[in-house]
Coordinates of C-alpha atoms and ligand atoms in Angstrom, one line a residue:
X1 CA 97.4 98.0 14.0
X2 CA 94.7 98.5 11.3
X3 CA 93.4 94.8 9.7
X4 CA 94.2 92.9 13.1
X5 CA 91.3 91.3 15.4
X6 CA 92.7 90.0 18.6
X7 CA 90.5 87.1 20.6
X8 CA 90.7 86.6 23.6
X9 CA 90.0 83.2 25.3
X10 CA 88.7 83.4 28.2
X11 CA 86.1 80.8 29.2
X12 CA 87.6 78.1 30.7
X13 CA 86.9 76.6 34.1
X14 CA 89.8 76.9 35.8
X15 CA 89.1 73.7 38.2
X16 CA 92.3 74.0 40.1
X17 CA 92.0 77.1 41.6
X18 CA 89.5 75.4 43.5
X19 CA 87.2 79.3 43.6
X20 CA 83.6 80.3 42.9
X21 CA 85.3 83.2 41.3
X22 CA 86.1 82.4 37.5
X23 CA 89.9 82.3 37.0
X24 CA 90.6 85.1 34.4
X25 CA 88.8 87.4 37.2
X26 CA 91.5 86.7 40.3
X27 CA 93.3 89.3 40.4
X28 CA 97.1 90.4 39.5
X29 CA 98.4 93.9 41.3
X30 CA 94.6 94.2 42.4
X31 CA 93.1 93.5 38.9
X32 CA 91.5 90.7 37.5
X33 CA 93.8 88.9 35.0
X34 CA 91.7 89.5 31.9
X35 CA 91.8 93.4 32.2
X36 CA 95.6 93.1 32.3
X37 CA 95.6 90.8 28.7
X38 CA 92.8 93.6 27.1
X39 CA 95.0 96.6 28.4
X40 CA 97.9 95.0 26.4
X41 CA 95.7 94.3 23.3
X42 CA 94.0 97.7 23.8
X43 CA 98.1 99.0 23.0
X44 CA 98.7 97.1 19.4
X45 CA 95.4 99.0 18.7
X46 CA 93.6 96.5 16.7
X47 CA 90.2 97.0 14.9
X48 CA 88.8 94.8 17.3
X49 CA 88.9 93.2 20.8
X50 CA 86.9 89.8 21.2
X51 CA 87.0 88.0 23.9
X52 CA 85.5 84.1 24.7
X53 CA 83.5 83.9 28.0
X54 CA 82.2 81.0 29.6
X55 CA 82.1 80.4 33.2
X56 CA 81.1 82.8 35.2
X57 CA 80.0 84.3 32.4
X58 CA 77.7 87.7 33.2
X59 CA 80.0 88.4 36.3
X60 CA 83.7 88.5 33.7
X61 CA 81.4 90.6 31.5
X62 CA 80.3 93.1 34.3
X63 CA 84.1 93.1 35.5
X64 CA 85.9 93.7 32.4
X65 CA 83.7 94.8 29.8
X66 CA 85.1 98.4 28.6
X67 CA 84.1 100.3 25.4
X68 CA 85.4 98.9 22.1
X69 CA 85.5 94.8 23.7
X70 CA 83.1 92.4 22.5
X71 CA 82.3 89.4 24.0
X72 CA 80.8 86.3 22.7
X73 CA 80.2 83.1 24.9
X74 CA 81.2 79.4 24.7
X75 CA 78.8 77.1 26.0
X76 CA 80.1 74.0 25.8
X77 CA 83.4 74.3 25.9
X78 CA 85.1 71.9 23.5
X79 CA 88.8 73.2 23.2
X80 CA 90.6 76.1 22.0
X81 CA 90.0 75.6 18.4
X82 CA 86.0 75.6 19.4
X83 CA 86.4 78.6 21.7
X84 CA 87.9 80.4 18.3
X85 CA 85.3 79.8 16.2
X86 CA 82.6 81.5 18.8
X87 CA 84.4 84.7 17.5
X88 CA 85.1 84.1 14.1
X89 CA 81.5 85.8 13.1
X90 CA 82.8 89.0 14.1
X91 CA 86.2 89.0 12.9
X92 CA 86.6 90.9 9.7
X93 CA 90.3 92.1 9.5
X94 CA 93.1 90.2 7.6
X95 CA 94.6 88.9 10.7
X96 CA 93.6 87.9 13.9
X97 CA 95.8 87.1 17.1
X98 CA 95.1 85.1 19.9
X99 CA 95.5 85.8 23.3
X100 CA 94.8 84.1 26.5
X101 CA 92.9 85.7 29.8
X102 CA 95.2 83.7 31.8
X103 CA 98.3 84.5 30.9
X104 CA 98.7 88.3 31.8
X105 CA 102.1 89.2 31.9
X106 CA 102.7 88.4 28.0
X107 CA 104.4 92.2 26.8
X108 CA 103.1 94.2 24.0
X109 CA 107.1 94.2 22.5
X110 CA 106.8 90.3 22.3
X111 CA 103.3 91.0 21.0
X112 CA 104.3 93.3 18.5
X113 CA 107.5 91.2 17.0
X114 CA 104.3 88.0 16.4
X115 CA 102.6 89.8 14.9
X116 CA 104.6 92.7 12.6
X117 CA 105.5 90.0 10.1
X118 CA 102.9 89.4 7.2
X119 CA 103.2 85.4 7.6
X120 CA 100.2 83.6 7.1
X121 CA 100.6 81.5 10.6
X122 CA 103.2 82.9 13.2
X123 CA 103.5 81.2 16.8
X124 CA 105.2 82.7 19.8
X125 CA 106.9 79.7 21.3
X126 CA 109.6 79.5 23.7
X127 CA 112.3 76.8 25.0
X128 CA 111.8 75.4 28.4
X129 CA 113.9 73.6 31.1
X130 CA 110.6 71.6 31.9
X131 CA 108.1 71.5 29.0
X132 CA 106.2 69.3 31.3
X133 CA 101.9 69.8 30.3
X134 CA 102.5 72.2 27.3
X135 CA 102.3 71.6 23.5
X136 CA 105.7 70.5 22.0
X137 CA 106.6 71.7 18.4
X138 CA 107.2 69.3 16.0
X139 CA 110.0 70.0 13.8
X140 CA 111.1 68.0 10.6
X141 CA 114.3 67.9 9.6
X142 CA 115.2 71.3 7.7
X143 CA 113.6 73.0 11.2
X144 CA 110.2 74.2 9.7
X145 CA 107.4 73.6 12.1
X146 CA 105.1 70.3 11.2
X147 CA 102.6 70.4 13.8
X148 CA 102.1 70.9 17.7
X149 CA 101.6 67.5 20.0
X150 CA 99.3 68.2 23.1
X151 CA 101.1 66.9 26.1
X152 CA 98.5 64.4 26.4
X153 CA 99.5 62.8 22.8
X154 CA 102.8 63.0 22.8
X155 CA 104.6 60.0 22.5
X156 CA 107.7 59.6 24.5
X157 CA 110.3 61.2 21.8
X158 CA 107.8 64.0 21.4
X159 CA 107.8 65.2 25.4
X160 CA 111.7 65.5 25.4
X161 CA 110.8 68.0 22.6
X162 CA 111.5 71.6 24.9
X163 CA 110.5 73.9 22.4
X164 CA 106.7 74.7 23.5
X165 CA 103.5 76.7 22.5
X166 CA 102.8 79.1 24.1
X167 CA 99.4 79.0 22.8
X168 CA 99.5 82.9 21.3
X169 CA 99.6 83.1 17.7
X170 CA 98.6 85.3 14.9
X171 CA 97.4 83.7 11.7
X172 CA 95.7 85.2 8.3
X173 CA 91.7 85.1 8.8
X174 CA 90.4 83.3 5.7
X175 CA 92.9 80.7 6.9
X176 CA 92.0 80.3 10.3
X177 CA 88.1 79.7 9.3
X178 CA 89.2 77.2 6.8
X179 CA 91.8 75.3 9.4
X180 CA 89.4 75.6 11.8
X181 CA 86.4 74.2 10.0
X182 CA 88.9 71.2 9.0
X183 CA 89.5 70.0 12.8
X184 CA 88.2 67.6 15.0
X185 CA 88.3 66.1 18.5
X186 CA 90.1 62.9 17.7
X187 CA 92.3 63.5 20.4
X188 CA 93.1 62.1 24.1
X189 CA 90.8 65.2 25.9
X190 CA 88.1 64.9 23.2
X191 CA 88.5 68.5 22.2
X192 CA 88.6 70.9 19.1
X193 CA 92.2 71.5 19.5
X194 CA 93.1 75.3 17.7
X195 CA 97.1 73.5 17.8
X196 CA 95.8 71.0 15.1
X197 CA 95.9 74.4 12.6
X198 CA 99.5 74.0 12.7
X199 CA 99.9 70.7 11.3
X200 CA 97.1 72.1 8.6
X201 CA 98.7 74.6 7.5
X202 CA 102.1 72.4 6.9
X203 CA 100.0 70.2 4.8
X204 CA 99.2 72.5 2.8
X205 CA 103.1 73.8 2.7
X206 CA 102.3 77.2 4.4
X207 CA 105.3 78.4 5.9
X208 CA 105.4 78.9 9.6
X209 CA 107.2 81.2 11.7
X210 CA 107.9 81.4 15.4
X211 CA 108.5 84.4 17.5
X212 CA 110.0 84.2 21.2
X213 CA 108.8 86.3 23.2
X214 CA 111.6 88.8 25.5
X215 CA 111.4 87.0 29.0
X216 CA 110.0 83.3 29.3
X217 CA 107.8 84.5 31.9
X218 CA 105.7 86.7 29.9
X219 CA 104.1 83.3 29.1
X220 CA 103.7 81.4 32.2
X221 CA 99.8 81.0 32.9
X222 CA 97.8 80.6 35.4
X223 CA 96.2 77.3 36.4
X224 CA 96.3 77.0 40.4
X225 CA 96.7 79.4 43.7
X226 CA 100.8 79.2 43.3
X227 CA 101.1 80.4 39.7
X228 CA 98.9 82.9 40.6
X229 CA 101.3 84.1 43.6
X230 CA 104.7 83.7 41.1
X231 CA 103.2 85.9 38.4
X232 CA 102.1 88.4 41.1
X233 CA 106.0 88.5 42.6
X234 CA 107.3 88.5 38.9
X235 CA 104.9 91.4 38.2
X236 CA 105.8 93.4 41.6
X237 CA 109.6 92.7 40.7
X238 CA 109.5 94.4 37.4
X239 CA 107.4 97.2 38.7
X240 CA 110.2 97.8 41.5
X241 CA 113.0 97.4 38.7
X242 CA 111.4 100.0 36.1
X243 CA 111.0 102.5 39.4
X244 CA 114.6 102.1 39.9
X245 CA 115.9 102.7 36.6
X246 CA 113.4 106.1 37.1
X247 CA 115.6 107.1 40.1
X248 CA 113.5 106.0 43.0
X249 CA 115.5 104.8 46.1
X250 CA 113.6 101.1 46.7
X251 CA 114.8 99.5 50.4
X252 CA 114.2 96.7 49.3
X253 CA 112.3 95.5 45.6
X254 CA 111.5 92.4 47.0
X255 CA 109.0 94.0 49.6
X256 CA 106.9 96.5 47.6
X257 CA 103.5 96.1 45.8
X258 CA 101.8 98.3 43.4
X259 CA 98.4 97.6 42.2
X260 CA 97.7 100.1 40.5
X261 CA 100.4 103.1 39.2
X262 CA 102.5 104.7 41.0
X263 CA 104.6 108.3 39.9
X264 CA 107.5 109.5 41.2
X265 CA 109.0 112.9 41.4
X266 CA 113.3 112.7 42.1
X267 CA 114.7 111.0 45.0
X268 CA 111.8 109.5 46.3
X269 CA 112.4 106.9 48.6
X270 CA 110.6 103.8 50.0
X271 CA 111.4 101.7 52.7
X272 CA 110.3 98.2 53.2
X273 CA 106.3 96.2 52.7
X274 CA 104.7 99.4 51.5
X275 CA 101.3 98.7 49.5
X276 CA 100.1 101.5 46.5
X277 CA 96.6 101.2 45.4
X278 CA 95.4 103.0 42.7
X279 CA 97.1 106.0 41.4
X280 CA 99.2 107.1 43.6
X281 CA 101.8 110.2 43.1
X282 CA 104.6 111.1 45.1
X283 CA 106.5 114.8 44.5
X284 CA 110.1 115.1 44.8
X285 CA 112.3 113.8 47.7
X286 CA 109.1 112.6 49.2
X287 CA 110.4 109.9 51.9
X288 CA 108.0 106.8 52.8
X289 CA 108.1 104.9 56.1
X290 CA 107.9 101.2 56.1
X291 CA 104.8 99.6 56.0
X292 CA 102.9 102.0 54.7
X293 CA 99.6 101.5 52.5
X294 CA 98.4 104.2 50.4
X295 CA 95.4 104.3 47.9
X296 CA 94.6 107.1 45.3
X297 CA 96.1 110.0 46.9
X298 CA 98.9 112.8 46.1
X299 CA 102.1 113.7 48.5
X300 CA 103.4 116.8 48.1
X301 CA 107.2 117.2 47.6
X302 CA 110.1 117.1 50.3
X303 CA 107.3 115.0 52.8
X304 CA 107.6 112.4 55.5
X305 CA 104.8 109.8 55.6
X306 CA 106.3 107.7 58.9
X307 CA 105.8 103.9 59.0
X308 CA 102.6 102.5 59.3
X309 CA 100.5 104.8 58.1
X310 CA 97.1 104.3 56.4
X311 CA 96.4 106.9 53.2
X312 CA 93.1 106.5 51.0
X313 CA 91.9 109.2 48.5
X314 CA 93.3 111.9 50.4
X315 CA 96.1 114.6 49.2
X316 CA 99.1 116.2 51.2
X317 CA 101.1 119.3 50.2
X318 CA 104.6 119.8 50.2
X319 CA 106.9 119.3 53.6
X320 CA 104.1 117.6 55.6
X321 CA 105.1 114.8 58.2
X322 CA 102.5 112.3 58.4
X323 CA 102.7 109.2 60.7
X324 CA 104.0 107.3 62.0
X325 CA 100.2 105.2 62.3
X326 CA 98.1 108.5 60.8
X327 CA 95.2 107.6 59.0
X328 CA 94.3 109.9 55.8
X329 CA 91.0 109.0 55.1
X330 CA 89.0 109.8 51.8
X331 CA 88.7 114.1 51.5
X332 CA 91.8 114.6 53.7
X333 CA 93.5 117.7 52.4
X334 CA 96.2 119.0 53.9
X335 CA 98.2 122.3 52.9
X336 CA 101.5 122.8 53.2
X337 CA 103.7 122.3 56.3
X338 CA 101.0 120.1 58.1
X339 CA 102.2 117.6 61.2
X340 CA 99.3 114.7 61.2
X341 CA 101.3 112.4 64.3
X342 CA 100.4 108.8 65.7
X343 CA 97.3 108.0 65.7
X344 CA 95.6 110.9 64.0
X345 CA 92.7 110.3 61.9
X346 CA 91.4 112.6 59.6
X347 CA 88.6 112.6 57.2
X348 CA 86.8 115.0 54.7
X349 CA 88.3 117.6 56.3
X350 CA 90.8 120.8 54.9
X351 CA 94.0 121.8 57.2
X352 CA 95.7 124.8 56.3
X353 CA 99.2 125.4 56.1
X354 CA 101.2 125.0 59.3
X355 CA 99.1 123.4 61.1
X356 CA 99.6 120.3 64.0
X357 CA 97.7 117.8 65.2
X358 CA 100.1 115.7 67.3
X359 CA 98.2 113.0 68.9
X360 CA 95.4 110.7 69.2
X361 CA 93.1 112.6 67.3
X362 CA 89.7 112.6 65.4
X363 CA 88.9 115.2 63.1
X364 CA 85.9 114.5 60.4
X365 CA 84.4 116.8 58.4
X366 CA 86.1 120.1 59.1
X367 CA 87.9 122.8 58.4
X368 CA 91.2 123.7 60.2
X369 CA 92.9 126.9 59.7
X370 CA 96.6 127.6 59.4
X371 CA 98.8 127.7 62.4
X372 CA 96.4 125.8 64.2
X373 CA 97.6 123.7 67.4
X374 CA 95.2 120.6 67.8
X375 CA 96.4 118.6 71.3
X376 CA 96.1 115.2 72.3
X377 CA 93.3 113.5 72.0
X378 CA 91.0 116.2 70.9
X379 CA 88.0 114.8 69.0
X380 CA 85.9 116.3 66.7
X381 CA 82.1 115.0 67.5
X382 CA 80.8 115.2 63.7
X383 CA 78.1 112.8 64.4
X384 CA 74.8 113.2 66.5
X385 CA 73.9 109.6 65.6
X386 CA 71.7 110.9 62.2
X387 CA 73.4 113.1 60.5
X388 CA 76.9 114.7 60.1
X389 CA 77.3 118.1 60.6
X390 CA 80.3 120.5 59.9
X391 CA 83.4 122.3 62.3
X392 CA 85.2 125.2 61.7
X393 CA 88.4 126.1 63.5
X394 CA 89.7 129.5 62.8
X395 CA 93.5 130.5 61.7
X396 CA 96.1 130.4 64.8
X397 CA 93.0 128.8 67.1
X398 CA 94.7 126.6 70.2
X399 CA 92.9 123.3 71.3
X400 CA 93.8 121.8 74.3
X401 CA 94.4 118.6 75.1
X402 CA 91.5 116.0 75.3
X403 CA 88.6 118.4 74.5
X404 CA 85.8 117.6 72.1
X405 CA 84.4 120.1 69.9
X406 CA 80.4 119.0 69.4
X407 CA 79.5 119.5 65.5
X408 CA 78.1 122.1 64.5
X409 CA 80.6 124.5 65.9
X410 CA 82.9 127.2 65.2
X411 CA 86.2 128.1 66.9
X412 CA 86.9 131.3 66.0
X413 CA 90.4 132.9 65.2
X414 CA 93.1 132.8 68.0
X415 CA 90.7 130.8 70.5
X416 CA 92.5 128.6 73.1
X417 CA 90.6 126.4 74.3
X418 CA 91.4 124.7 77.9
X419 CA 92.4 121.3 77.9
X420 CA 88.9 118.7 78.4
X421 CA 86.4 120.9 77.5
X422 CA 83.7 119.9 75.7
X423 CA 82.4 122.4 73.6
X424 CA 79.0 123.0 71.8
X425 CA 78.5 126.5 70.9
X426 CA 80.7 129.0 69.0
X427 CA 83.9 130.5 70.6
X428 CA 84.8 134.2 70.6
X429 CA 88.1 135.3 68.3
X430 CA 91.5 135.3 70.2
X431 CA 89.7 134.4 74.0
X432 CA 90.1 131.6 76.4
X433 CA 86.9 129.8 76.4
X434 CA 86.9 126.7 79.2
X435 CA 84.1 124.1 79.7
X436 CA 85.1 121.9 82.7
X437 CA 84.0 122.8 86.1
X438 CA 86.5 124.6 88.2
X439 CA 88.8 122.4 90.0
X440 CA 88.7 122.3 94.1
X441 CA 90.4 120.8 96.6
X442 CA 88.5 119.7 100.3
X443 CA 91.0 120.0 102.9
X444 CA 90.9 117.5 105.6
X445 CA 88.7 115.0 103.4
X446 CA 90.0 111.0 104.8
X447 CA 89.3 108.2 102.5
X448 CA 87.0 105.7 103.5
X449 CA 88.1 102.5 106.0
X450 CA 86.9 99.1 105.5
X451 CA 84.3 98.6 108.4
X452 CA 84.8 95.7 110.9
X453 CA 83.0 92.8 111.4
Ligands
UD1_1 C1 96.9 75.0 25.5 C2 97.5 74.6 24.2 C3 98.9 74.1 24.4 C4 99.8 75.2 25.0 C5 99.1 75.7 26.3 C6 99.8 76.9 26.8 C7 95.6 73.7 22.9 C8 94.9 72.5 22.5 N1 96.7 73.5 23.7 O1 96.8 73.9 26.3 O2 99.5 73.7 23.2 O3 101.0 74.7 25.3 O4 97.7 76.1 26.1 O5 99.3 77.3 28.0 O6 95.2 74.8 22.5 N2 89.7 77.8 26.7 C9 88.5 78.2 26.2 N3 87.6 77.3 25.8 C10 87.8 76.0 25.8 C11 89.1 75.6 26.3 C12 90.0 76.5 26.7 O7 88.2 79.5 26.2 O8 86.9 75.3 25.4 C13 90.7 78.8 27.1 C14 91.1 78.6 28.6 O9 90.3 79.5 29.4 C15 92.5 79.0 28.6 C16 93.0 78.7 27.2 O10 91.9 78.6 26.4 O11 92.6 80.4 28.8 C17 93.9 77.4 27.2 O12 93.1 76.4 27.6 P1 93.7 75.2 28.5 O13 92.6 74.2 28.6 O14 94.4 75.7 29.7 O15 94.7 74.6 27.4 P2 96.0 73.8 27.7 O16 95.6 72.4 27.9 O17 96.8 74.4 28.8
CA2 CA1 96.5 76.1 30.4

């Protein structure tokens, strides 16, 4: 939207989360509330982002500074109406709106209906059961807005108002800098109030409009520990609805979290407390097992990842069975038609197609060919205590059971390899190549008697 600024304000204390961390930088589906209010700014594209800092100032700049966001700081902090003016030197559109870092789930729809009106002063307010510590608006009697009482000034006909501010607004810019320069802190909290605009601009017979926004909670804000948790579970449920409507098979929406995006193919399904970090994709008819948490990585269609299993930066081909408890680490890449069972942990390492590990493994830092059979407990020795070095395991190789391959090695193509052997230099192509010593049996041999007295 060309000739809108949107500010951002973002530097207040936030005493009752009772944190070091400064409150717009706890985090909502794994990021810090203030990204989520610039992402939805970022979509009305304005001219201009600015947003108000002030407590934990450098460290909200280093977490959510992006290209295109300005940030100017308030030091003091003497209200919302002081906050605004920090960043009226750098607003130059028509209109600005304001927006708060604490109150992330506000959509860009309800965003788009305040502000797509030319009205000189437009607030997005909303009717609640329990107005309880918001501003009221105050109405006269042909329903045009008057002014906005702070919770703290209301008089006792003015809190059973339930009409409240939400505190977004968008107002013309020359009036803004002229309200604002008019206010004062003659108020209970002492503070340069950005409501006392309101009852401004209806002295000066400005018509005001409201907006609602689509849900009431797009509003709710963040103050303490427990808001934080409800917005998190009203953002989760969402998510899980709008992957529903998309065709994915949820167990339960209740019991998902995505922090981060997730993409489905068709008939994906996910059972219960599975965790998505990142970007995550999943191809058609992929199937996940409960508790399940996987971070940035790629499943190939018409896979099984069995319950708890452990996925991060890794990708998977199509009609793999992971699980159940297989770790993916980061640079896991398996082909197509690849078993990783329980237990099985695999890192920077390529499996070709076809290919099983089973059991209790450890492979890092290798490359597995197709067809190959890893057995139980086999564990690739990639470190020598300095450096990491490399294994390769040739197409259609067999290890067995409980052996450990000592980096750097290659098993050539077709090798079996007997079950416990430890092996350090290269095996020959399609031979049986056996490390432990030969197995004997002494006949006769008594086991030992305790000795008397
Ligand atoms: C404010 C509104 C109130 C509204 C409510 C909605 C005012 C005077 N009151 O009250 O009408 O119902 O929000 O939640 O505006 N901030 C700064 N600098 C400051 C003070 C605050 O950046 O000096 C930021 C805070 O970080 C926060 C926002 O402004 O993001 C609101 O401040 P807060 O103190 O929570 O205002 P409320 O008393 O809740
Ligand atoms: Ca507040």
């Amino acid at each position: 939207m060309p000739n809108l600024d949107v500010v951002i304000l973002a530097a207040g204390k936030g005493t009752r989360m009772h944190s070091e961390t400064p409150k717009v930088l706890h985090t909502l589906a794994g990021r810090p509330l203030l990204a989520h209010v610039i992402d939805t700014a970022r979509e009305l594209q304005p001219a201009r982002i600015v947003v108000v800092y002030g407590h934990g100032g450098e460290q909200v700049r280093e977490r959510c500074s992006t290209p295109g966001v300005e940030f100017v700081r308030q030091a003091p902090q003497l209200g919302t109406g002081h906050a605004v003016q920090q960043a009226l030197p750098l607003l130059k559109s028509d209109r600005t709106l304001i927006l708060y870092g604490d109150v992330p789930l506000v959509s860009v729809s309800s965003l788009r209906r305040l502000t797509a009106r030319q009205a000189r002063l437009r607030l997005l307010t909303v009717e609640l059961d329990h107005p309880a510590g918001y501003g009221r608006v105050v109405r006269g009697r042909d329903r045009s807005v008057r002014r906005i009482v702070e919770e703290k000034d209301a008089s006792a006909r003015e809190k059973a108002i339930r009409e409240i501010n939400t505190g977004m607004l968008c107002a013309s810019t020359a009036d803004l800098r002229r309200w604002l320069d008019a206010t004062d802190n003659r108020n209970a909290q002492r503070e340069y109030y950005l409501t006392d605009i309101v009852g401004l601009a209806a002295a000066e017979k400005i018509p005001i409009a409201t907006a609602a926004p689509d849900a009431a909670w797009e509003v709710l804000g963040v103050n303490s520990k427990d808001q934080l948790a409800r917005i998190e579970r009203i953002y989760q449920w969402e998510y899980a609805q709008a992957l529903m409507r998309s065709g994915v098979s949820l167990a339960d929406p209740a019991r998902i979290d995505i922090r981060g995006k997730l993409v489905c193919g068709r008939d994906v399904a996910i059972d219960v407390n599975c965790v998505f970090e990142g970007r995550v994709v999943l191809g058609d008819r992929v199937r996940i097992g409960a508790n399940c948490v996987i971070r940035e990585s790629e499943i190939g269609a018409g896979s099984e990842v069995l319950p708890f299993s452990h996925i991060e930066q890794a990708t998977s081909g199509t009609d793999n069975r992971i699980g159940p408890y297989s770790r993916l680490r980061p640079g896991a890449r398996l082909a197509d038609r690849v078993h990783a069972g329980n237990f099985v942990e695999i890192k920077a390492s390529t499996v070709a197609e076809g290919s099983k590990i089973n059991h209790l493994s450890y492979v890092g830092d290798a490359s597995v060919g197709r067809n190959v059979n890893i057995g139980a407990g086999t564990i690739i020795c990639n470190y020598d205590g300095v450096n990491k070095h490399r294994t390769v395991i040739g197409d259609d190789a067999f290890i067995g059971s409980d052996s450990q391959l000592v980096a750097p090695v290659t098993i050539g193509r077709g090798t079996t390899i007997g079950a416990g052997s430890t092996i350090t230099k290269d095996t020959p192509p399609g031979e049986l190549t056996v490390s432990r010593a030969k197995q004997v049996t002494i006949t006769g041999w008594k086991r030992p008697t305790k000795k008397q007295g």
